[in-house]
mmCIF file of C-alpha atoms in Angstrom:
data_model
loop_
_atom_site.group_PDB
_atom_site.id
_atom_site.type_symbol
_atom_site.label_atom_id
_atom_site.label_comp_id
_atom_site.label_asym_id
_atom_site.label_seq_id
_atom_site.Cartn_x
_atom_site.Cartn_y
_atom_site.Cartn_z
ATOM 1 C CA UNK A 1 17.339 -2.316 -6.508
ATOM 2 C CA UNK A 2 14.908 -4.007 -3.994
ATOM 3 C CA UNK A 3 11.809 -2.531 -2.569
ATOM 4 C CA UNK A 4 11.597 -2.834 1.111
ATOM 5 C CA UNK A 5 8.176 -2.059 3.113
ATOM 6 C CA UNK A 6 8.564 -1.536 6.869
ATOM 7 C CA UNK A 7 5.524 -1.339 9.220
ATOM 8 C CA UNK A 8 5.042 1.891 11.058
ATOM 9 C CA UNK A 9 6.290 0.152 14.213
ATOM 10 C CA UNK A 10 9.561 -0.907 12.599
ATOM 11 C CA UNK A 11 9.998 2.931 11.559
ATOM 12 C CA UNK A 12 9.670 3.977 15.246
ATOM 13 C CA UNK A 13 12.079 1.394 16.444
ATOM 14 C CA UNK A 14 14.442 2.916 13.837
ATOM 15 C CA UNK A 15 13.526 6.419 14.987
ATOM 16 C CA UNK A 16 14.547 5.445 18.730
ATOM 17 C CA UNK A 17 18.070 4.659 17.107
ATOM 18 C CA UNK A 18 18.011 8.260 15.337
ATOM 19 C CA UNK A 19 17.028 9.830 18.524
ATOM 20 C CA UNK A 20 19.745 8.262 20.516
ATOM 21 C CA UNK A 21 17.438 6.242 22.792
ATOM 22 C CA UNK A 22 18.722 2.797 21.443
ATOM 23 C CA UNK A 23 22.455 2.510 21.015
ATOM 24 C CA UNK A 24 22.803 -1.470 20.690
ATOM 25 C CA UNK A 25 20.737 -4.132 19.341
ATOM 26 C CA UNK A 26 18.810 -5.235 16.269
ATOM 27 C CA UNK A 27 17.355 -2.027 15.413
ATOM 28 C CA UNK A 28 20.687 -0.305 15.819
ATOM 29 C CA UNK A 29 22.203 -2.869 13.380
ATOM 30 C CA UNK A 30 19.396 -2.572 10.996
ATOM 31 C CA UNK A 31 19.579 1.404 11.002
ATOM 32 C CA UNK A 32 23.261 1.380 9.981
ATOM 33 C CA UNK A 33 22.829 -1.350 7.334
ATOM 34 C CA UNK A 34 19.693 -0.075 5.758
ATOM 35 C CA UNK A 35 21.205 3.499 5.555
ATOM 36 C CA UNK A 36 24.232 2.113 3.772
ATOM 37 C CA UNK A 37 22.213 -0.077 1.474
ATOM 38 C CA UNK A 38 20.053 2.895 0.558
ATOM 39 C CA UNK A 39 23.088 5.392 -0.085
ATOM 40 C CA UNK A 40 24.488 2.524 -2.382
ATOM 41 C CA UNK A 41 21.360 2.070 -4.232
ATOM 42 C CA UNK A 42 20.842 -1.550 -3.176
ATOM 43 C CA UNK A 43 17.247 -0.948 -1.753
ATOM 44 C CA UNK A 44 14.588 1.674 -0.872
ATOM 45 C CA UNK A 45 11.902 1.635 1.435
ATOM 46 C CA UNK A 46 8.896 3.536 0.013
ATOM 47 C CA UNK A 47 6.245 5.041 2.292
ATOM 48 C CA UNK A 48 2.476 4.254 1.995
ATOM 49 C CA UNK A 49 -0.629 6.442 2.773
ATOM 50 C CA UNK A 50 -0.820 4.767 6.213
ATOM 51 C CA UNK A 51 2.745 5.818 7.164
ATOM 52 C CA UNK A 52 2.064 9.324 6.018
ATOM 53 C CA UNK A 53 -0.902 9.848 8.169
ATOM 54 C CA UNK A 54 0.181 7.883 10.945
ATOM 55 C CA UNK A 55 3.461 9.839 11.414
ATOM 56 C CA UNK A 56 1.609 13.003 10.817
ATOM 57 C CA UNK A 57 -0.717 12.296 13.820
ATOM 58 C CA UNK A 58 2.104 12.302 16.167
ATOM 59 C CA UNK A 59 1.711 15.530 18.174
ATOM 60 C CA UNK A 60 5.109 15.592 19.665
ATOM 61 C CA UNK A 61 7.121 17.471 17.506
ATOM 62 C CA UNK A 62 10.441 16.101 18.494
ATOM 63 C CA UNK A 63 9.198 12.396 18.210
ATOM 64 C CA UNK A 64 7.682 12.984 14.948
ATOM 65 C CA UNK A 65 11.026 14.849 13.498
ATOM 66 C CA UNK A 66 12.897 11.676 14.581
ATOM 67 C CA UNK A 67 10.383 9.466 12.478
ATOM 68 C CA UNK A 68 10.375 11.633 9.642
ATOM 69 C CA UNK A 69 14.104 12.056 9.353
ATOM 70 C CA UNK A 70 14.378 8.102 9.158
ATOM 71 C CA UNK A 71 11.333 7.730 6.907
ATOM 72 C CA UNK A 72 12.739 10.250 4.301
ATOM 73 C CA UNK A 73 16.412 9.203 4.434
ATOM 74 C CA UNK A 74 15.423 5.351 3.820
ATOM 75 C CA UNK A 75 12.422 6.262 1.275
ATOM 76 C CA UNK A 76 14.205 9.098 -0.451
ATOM 77 C CA UNK A 77 10.943 10.518 -0.571
ATOM 78 C CA UNK A 78 9.288 7.629 -2.629
ATOM 79 C CA UNK A 79 5.997 6.191 -1.915
ATOM 80 C CA UNK A 80 3.654 3.520 -3.293
ATOM 81 C CA UNK A 81 1.206 4.725 -5.606
ATOM 82 C CA UNK A 82 -2.393 5.628 -4.772
ATOM 83 C CA UNK A 83 -4.652 2.836 -4.719
ATOM 84 C CA UNK A 84 -6.756 4.229 -7.565
ATOM 85 C CA UNK A 85 -3.779 4.674 -9.975
ATOM 86 C CA UNK A 86 -2.707 0.826 -9.029
ATOM 87 C CA UNK A 87 -6.149 -0.802 -9.329
ATOM 88 C CA UNK A 88 -6.603 0.812 -12.849
ATOM 89 C CA UNK A 89 -3.250 -0.191 -14.332
ATOM 90 C CA UNK A 90 -3.668 -3.741 -12.670
ATOM 91 C CA UNK A 91 -7.360 -3.879 -14.160
ATOM 92 C CA UNK A 92 -6.052 -2.903 -17.695
ATOM 93 C CA UNK A 93 -3.809 -6.106 -17.788
ATOM 94 C CA UNK A 94 -6.219 -8.252 -16.025
ATOM 95 C CA UNK A 95 -8.773 -7.470 -18.739
ATOM 96 C CA UNK A 96 -6.164 -8.057 -21.340
ATOM 97 C CA UNK A 97 -5.458 -11.409 -19.807
ATOM 98 C CA UNK A 98 -9.156 -12.753 -19.785
ATOM 99 C CA UNK A 99 -9.480 -11.813 -23.510
ATOM 100 C CA UNK A 100 -6.297 -13.496 -23.948
ATOM 101 C CA UNK A 101 -4.459 -10.418 -25.174
ATOM 102 C CA UNK A 102 -0.889 -9.422 -24.632
ATOM 103 C CA UNK A 103 -0.613 -7.291 -21.398
ATOM 104 C CA UNK A 104 0.906 -3.560 -21.713
ATOM 105 C CA UNK A 105 4.647 -3.814 -20.430
ATOM 106 C CA UNK A 106 5.505 -1.346 -17.399
ATOM 107 C CA UNK A 107 8.607 -0.654 -15.732
ATOM 108 C CA UNK A 108 9.472 -3.029 -13.028
ATOM 109 C CA UNK A 109 8.853 -0.742 -10.125
ATOM 110 C CA UNK A 110 6.112 1.317 -11.604
ATOM 111 C CA UNK A 111 4.176 1.261 -8.393
ATOM 112 C CA UNK A 112 6.400 3.460 -6.560
ATOM 113 C CA UNK A 113 7.050 7.264 -7.273
ATOM 114 C CA UNK A 114 8.676 10.181 -6.009
ATOM 115 C CA UNK A 115 6.962 12.565 -3.796
ATOM 116 C CA UNK A 116 4.714 11.721 -0.904
ATOM 117 C CA UNK A 117 1.873 13.565 -2.456
ATOM 118 C CA UNK A 118 1.612 10.550 -5.236
ATOM 119 C CA UNK A 119 0.286 8.108 -2.314
ATOM 120 C CA UNK A 120 -2.875 10.279 -3.001
ATOM 121 C CA UNK A 121 -5.107 10.083 -6.017
ATOM 122 C CA UNK A 122 -5.363 13.778 -6.222
ATOM 123 C CA UNK A 123 -1.598 14.072 -6.844
ATOM 124 C CA UNK A 124 -0.637 10.872 -8.360
ATOM 125 C CA UNK A 125 0.344 11.587 -11.924
ATOM 126 C CA UNK A 126 -1.250 8.434 -13.408
ATOM 127 C CA UNK A 127 -4.761 9.487 -12.283
ATOM 128 C CA UNK A 128 -4.668 13.116 -11.230
ATOM 129 C CA UNK A 129 -6.406 15.926 -13.153
ATOM 130 C CA UNK A 130 -3.946 17.784 -15.496
ATOM 131 C CA UNK A 131 -3.522 20.577 -13.343
ATOM 132 C CA UNK A 132 -2.798 18.653 -10.395
ATOM 133 C CA UNK A 133 -0.466 16.091 -12.246
ATOM 134 C CA UNK A 134 1.443 19.241 -13.483
ATOM 135 C CA UNK A 135 1.818 20.388 -9.952
ATOM 136 C CA UNK A 136 3.392 17.137 -8.942
ATOM 137 C CA UNK A 137 5.755 17.000 -11.935
ATOM 138 C CA UNK A 138 6.815 20.670 -11.301
ATOM 139 C CA UNK A 139 7.437 19.994 -7.460
ATOM 140 C CA UNK A 140 9.576 16.761 -8.619
ATOM 141 C CA UNK A 141 11.560 18.688 -10.753
ATOM 142 C CA UNK A 142 12.424 21.555 -8.470
ATOM 143 C CA UNK A 143 12.275 20.124 -4.978
ATOM 144 C CA UNK A 144 13.946 17.012 -3.884
ATOM 145 C CA UNK A 145 11.263 14.406 -2.737
ATOM 146 C CA UNK A 146 12.950 14.108 0.709
ATOM 147 C CA UNK A 147 12.773 17.764 0.969
ATOM 148 C CA UNK A 148 9.266 17.933 0.188
ATOM 149 C CA UNK A 149 8.301 15.153 2.925
ATOM 150 C CA UNK A 150 10.450 16.606 5.275
ATOM 151 C CA UNK A 151 8.983 20.044 4.995
ATOM 152 C CA UNK A 152 5.394 19.184 4.884
ATOM 153 C CA UNK A 153 5.579 16.991 8.216
ATOM 154 C CA UNK A 154 7.426 19.489 10.030
ATOM 155 C CA UNK A 155 5.449 22.637 8.980
ATOM 156 C CA UNK A 156 2.028 21.086 8.289
ATOM 157 C CA UNK A 157 -1.413 23.066 7.712
ATOM 158 C CA UNK A 158 -3.228 21.873 10.849
ATOM 159 C CA UNK A 159 -6.610 22.127 9.109
ATOM 160 C CA UNK A 160 -5.433 20.024 5.833
ATOM 161 C CA UNK A 161 -3.846 17.423 8.232
ATOM 162 C CA UNK A 162 -7.138 16.941 10.229
ATOM 163 C CA UNK A 163 -9.311 16.761 6.890
ATOM 164 C CA UNK A 164 -6.756 14.163 5.555
ATOM 165 C CA UNK A 165 -7.181 12.078 8.761
ATOM 166 C CA UNK A 166 -10.885 12.453 9.039
ATOM 167 C CA UNK A 167 -11.241 11.116 5.406
ATOM 168 C CA UNK A 168 -8.915 8.358 5.924
ATOM 169 C CA UNK A 169 -10.465 7.348 9.116
ATOM 170 C CA UNK A 170 -13.825 7.390 7.384
ATOM 171 C CA UNK A 171 -12.737 5.149 4.801
ATOM 172 C CA UNK A 172 -11.239 2.736 7.202
ATOM 173 C CA UNK A 173 -14.174 2.735 9.580
ATOM 174 C CA UNK A 174 -16.774 1.865 6.718
ATOM 175 C CA UNK A 175 -14.649 -1.072 5.517
ATOM 176 C CA UNK A 176 -14.348 -2.267 9.195
ATOM 177 C CA UNK A 177 -18.156 -2.120 9.287
ATOM 178 C CA UNK A 178 -18.415 -3.873 6.333
ATOM 179 C CA UNK A 179 -16.168 -6.764 7.544
ATOM 180 C CA UNK A 180 -18.056 -7.019 10.727
ATOM 181 C CA UNK A 181 -21.467 -7.222 8.889
ATOM 182 C CA UNK A 182 -20.146 -10.047 6.849
ATOM 183 C CA UNK A 183 -18.867 -11.811 9.826
ATOM 184 C CA UNK A 184 -22.408 -12.575 10.917
ATOM 185 C CA UNK A 185 -23.734 -13.429 7.224
ATOM 186 C CA UNK A 186 -20.902 -15.734 6.487
ATOM 187 C CA UNK A 187 -20.547 -17.415 9.874
ATOM 188 C CA UNK A 188 -19.414 -21.027 9.319
ATOM 189 C CA UNK A 189 -18.382 -20.619 5.756
ATOM 190 C CA UNK A 190 -15.062 -21.843 4.249
ATOM 191 C CA UNK A 191 -12.400 -19.294 3.280
ATOM 192 C CA UNK A 192 -12.998 -20.252 -0.245
ATOM 193 C CA UNK A 193 -16.519 -19.266 -0.295
ATOM 194 C CA UNK A 194 -15.634 -16.108 1.683
ATOM 195 C CA UNK A 195 -13.063 -15.293 -0.826
ATOM 196 C CA UNK A 196 -15.696 -15.578 -3.881
ATOM 197 C CA UNK A 197 -18.183 -13.691 -2.079
ATOM 198 C CA UNK A 198 -16.046 -10.845 -1.230
ATOM 199 C CA UNK A 199 -14.452 -10.932 -4.818
ATOM 200 C CA UNK A 200 -17.972 -10.304 -6.198
ATOM 201 C CA UNK A 201 -18.356 -7.423 -3.917
ATOM 202 C CA UNK A 202 -15.127 -5.820 -4.811
ATOM 203 C CA UNK A 203 -16.204 -6.316 -8.529
ATOM 204 C CA UNK A 204 -19.548 -4.660 -7.777
ATOM 205 C CA UNK A 205 -17.815 -1.613 -5.964
ATOM 206 C CA UNK A 206 -15.237 -1.150 -8.623
ATOM 207 C CA UNK A 207 -17.595 -1.780 -11.695
ATOM 208 C CA UNK A 208 -17.079 1.870 -12.804
ATOM 209 C CA UNK A 209 -13.368 1.288 -12.988
ATOM 210 C CA UNK A 210 -13.871 -1.897 -14.805
ATOM 211 C CA UNK A 211 -16.219 -0.148 -17.556
ATOM 212 C CA UNK A 212 -13.997 2.375 -17.929
ATOM 213 C CA UNK A 213 -10.795 0.201 -18.604
ATOM 214 C CA UNK A 214 -12.738 -2.156 -20.948
ATOM 215 C CA UNK A 215 -13.476 1.015 -22.979
ATOM 216 C CA UNK A 216 -9.840 1.903 -22.921
ATOM 217 C CA UNK A 217 -8.762 -1.476 -24.202
ATOM 218 C CA UNK A 218 -11.561 -1.732 -26.706
ATOM 219 C CA UNK A 219 -14.123 -4.046 -25.283
ATOM 220 C CA UNK A 220 -17.406 -3.680 -23.704
ATOM 221 C CA UNK A 221 -19.197 -4.787 -20.569
ATOM 222 C CA UNK A 222 -21.577 -7.112 -22.553
ATOM 223 C CA UNK A 223 -18.447 -8.832 -23.856
ATOM 224 C CA UNK A 224 -17.224 -9.389 -20.599
ATOM 225 C CA UNK A 225 -20.263 -10.622 -19.257
ATOM 226 C CA UNK A 226 -20.346 -13.379 -22.226
ATOM 227 C CA UNK A 227 -17.204 -14.852 -20.551
ATOM 228 C CA UNK A 228 -19.278 -16.073 -17.704
ATOM 229 C CA UNK A 229 -19.247 -15.849 -13.718
ATOM 230 C CA UNK A 230 -15.782 -17.500 -13.675
ATOM 231 C CA UNK A 231 -14.194 -14.535 -15.580
ATOM 232 C CA UNK A 232 -14.954 -12.437 -12.679
ATOM 233 C CA UNK A 233 -13.279 -14.500 -10.469
ATOM 234 C CA UNK A 234 -10.182 -14.670 -12.634
ATOM 235 C CA UNK A 235 -10.326 -11.144 -13.071
ATOM 236 C CA UNK A 236 -10.015 -10.186 -9.484
ATOM 237 C CA UNK A 237 -7.247 -12.731 -8.824
ATOM 238 C CA UNK A 238 -5.347 -11.093 -11.668
ATOM 239 C CA UNK A 239 -5.848 -7.476 -10.087
ATOM 240 C CA UNK A 240 -3.235 -7.649 -7.257
ATOM 241 C CA UNK A 241 -4.335 -5.020 -4.989
ATOM 242 C CA UNK A 242 -8.037 -6.319 -4.990
ATOM 243 C CA UNK A 243 -6.856 -9.951 -4.793
ATOM 244 C CA UNK A 244 -4.760 -9.176 -1.593
ATOM 245 C CA UNK A 245 -7.779 -7.445 -0.104
ATOM 246 C CA UNK A 246 -9.946 -10.144 -0.546
ATOM 247 C CA UNK A 247 -7.489 -12.671 0.710
ATOM 248 C CA UNK A 248 -6.802 -10.684 3.964
ATOM 249 C CA UNK A 249 -10.446 -9.572 4.535
ATOM 250 C CA UNK A 250 -11.746 -12.894 4.410
ATOM 251 C CA UNK A 251 -9.387 -14.193 6.733
ATOM 252 C CA UNK A 252 -10.051 -11.324 9.117
ATOM 253 C CA UNK A 253 -13.674 -12.249 8.746
ATOM 254 C CA UNK A 254 -12.848 -15.822 9.981
ATOM 255 C CA UNK A 255 -11.308 -14.658 13.076
ATOM 256 C CA UNK A 256 -13.134 -14.736 16.365
ATOM 257 C CA UNK A 257 -11.482 -11.624 18.004
ATOM 258 C CA UNK A 258 -12.741 -8.187 17.885
ATOM 259 C CA UNK A 259 -11.047 -6.039 14.871
ATOM 260 C CA UNK A 260 -9.612 -2.586 15.337
ATOM 261 C CA UNK A 261 -9.052 0.308 12.920
ATOM 262 C CA UNK A 262 -5.536 -0.466 12.820
ATOM 263 C CA UNK A 263 -6.402 -3.834 11.231
ATOM 264 C CA UNK A 264 -7.715 -1.939 8.332
ATOM 265 C CA UNK A 265 -4.861 0.208 7.944
ATOM 266 C CA UNK A 266 -2.424 -2.611 7.948
ATOM 267 C CA UNK A 267 -4.445 -4.530 5.587
ATOM 268 C CA UNK A 268 -4.507 -1.496 3.203
ATOM 269 C CA UNK A 269 -0.918 -1.260 3.428
ATOM 270 C CA UNK A 270 -0.416 -4.777 2.595
ATOM 271 C CA UNK A 271 -2.789 -4.190 -0.553
ATOM 272 C CA UNK A 272 -0.352 -1.633 -1.633
ATOM 273 C CA UNK A 273 2.825 -3.521 -0.651
ATOM 274 C CA UNK A 274 2.863 -7.164 -1.034
ATOM 275 C CA UNK A 275 2.546 -7.290 -4.816
ATOM 276 C CA UNK A 276 5.381 -4.640 -5.276
ATOM 277 C CA UNK A 277 7.840 -5.122 -2.370
ATOM 278 C CA UNK A 278 10.778 -7.530 -2.642
ATOM 279 C CA UNK A 279 10.493 -7.944 1.295
ATOM 280 C CA UNK A 280 8.028 -6.908 4.012
ATOM 281 C CA UNK A 281 8.722 -6.615 7.842
ATOM 282 C CA UNK A 282 5.712 -6.069 9.635
ATOM 283 C CA UNK A 283 3.472 -7.233 12.627
ATOM 284 C CA UNK A 284 3.129 -11.024 13.218
ATOM 285 C CA UNK A 285 -0.796 -10.915 12.796
ATOM 286 C CA UNK A 286 -0.731 -9.756 9.418
ATOM 287 C CA UNK A 287 2.235 -11.523 8.322
ATOM 288 C CA UNK A 288 0.785 -14.885 9.423
ATOM 289 C CA UNK A 289 -2.560 -14.103 7.607
ATOM 290 C CA UNK A 290 -0.457 -13.353 4.383
ATOM 291 C CA UNK A 291 1.250 -16.575 4.917
ATOM 292 C CA UNK A 292 -1.943 -18.547 5.437
ATOM 293 C CA UNK A 293 -3.056 -16.989 2.233
ATOM 294 C CA UNK A 294 0.175 -17.949 0.319
ATOM 295 C CA UNK A 295 0.586 -14.373 -0.865
ATOM 296 C CA UNK A 296 4.386 -14.711 -0.340
ATOM 297 C CA UNK A 297 4.309 -17.235 -2.992
ATOM 298 C CA UNK A 298 1.945 -15.727 -5.222
ATOM 299 C CA UNK A 299 4.001 -12.528 -5.456
ATOM 300 C CA UNK A 300 7.327 -13.557 -4.355
ATOM 301 C CA UNK A 301 7.527 -11.408 -1.381
ATOM 302 C CA UNK A 302 9.843 -12.350 1.609
ATOM 303 C CA UNK A 303 7.735 -11.806 4.862
ATOM 304 C CA UNK A 304 9.524 -11.048 8.205
ATOM 305 C CA UNK A 305 8.479 -10.098 11.624
ATOM 306 C CA UNK A 306 11.575 -8.418 13.090
ATOM 307 C CA UNK A 307 14.384 -6.086 11.840
ATOM 308 C CA UNK A 308 16.671 -8.969 12.797
ATOM 309 C CA UNK A 309 15.251 -11.002 10.222
ATOM 310 C CA UNK A 310 16.970 -8.995 7.271
ATOM 311 C CA UNK A 311 20.228 -8.501 9.054
ATOM 312 C CA UNK A 312 23.084 -8.786 6.539
ATOM 313 C CA UNK A 313 20.562 -9.136 3.565
ATOM 314 C CA UNK A 314 21.652 -5.753 1.931
ATOM 315 C CA UNK A 315 25.311 -5.929 2.618
#
């Protein structure tokens, strides 16, 4: 079964078909083909944190309902796992690699999981507390993940919704500010130099995770230091979520135009999906950045900009 990522704008195009607003054209054709392919188990289109939060922000109940219905049908209520869970698993194998040890073998699609809640660290069964992980498992055993998503989206607690948006916006704003600061510092630098500098920053920001995973696999920070600076470069390249972030962030830094919070949300979605999706349909700007960084080749991911591009693929 293939994994497909759809940008939020593509979900909105499909929702317009669901609403009966669009009755012909590429989105109409894709709507029918994707529903059939999902029903027959050929493909699934999991959601990301960005999808969940962007959809929940839609204040018009009718409009939100159409988006939710399409998303729940094509995702089956599955999501790309939380950032923390992905990074820890990826770090474990990256550390095994630099110590020339055999990696841990995981299921092919381990990075996607049932229940929209698992897109958030708090309820991701790989990293949640025992209590919260038990809650997630209990819900998944007794409530269909599609139903969980629909019920949450159409009957949300407003305060909880606002809190989630505020936290996500703060994280995005902080990353955006950091990129803007680095633009001035790295003006005129090559992409390779920018990447190495950003990789070093990512390593510093995640050193607590690194130390924890070193302990898990029976090594120490001192042992890693003995491998030299290039080991850190190799390590970041072998942690897909961080490697994609470094590749995209450095190219965003090199652009001359102003950046928007949406750019950060798109980047975060790509960090979650490029390493684990077979195909991605998204906006031209980020597809172009990903191609420049050759991320499609690195992760064998098909990159597309229109629903037309995947017409007939899943027949």
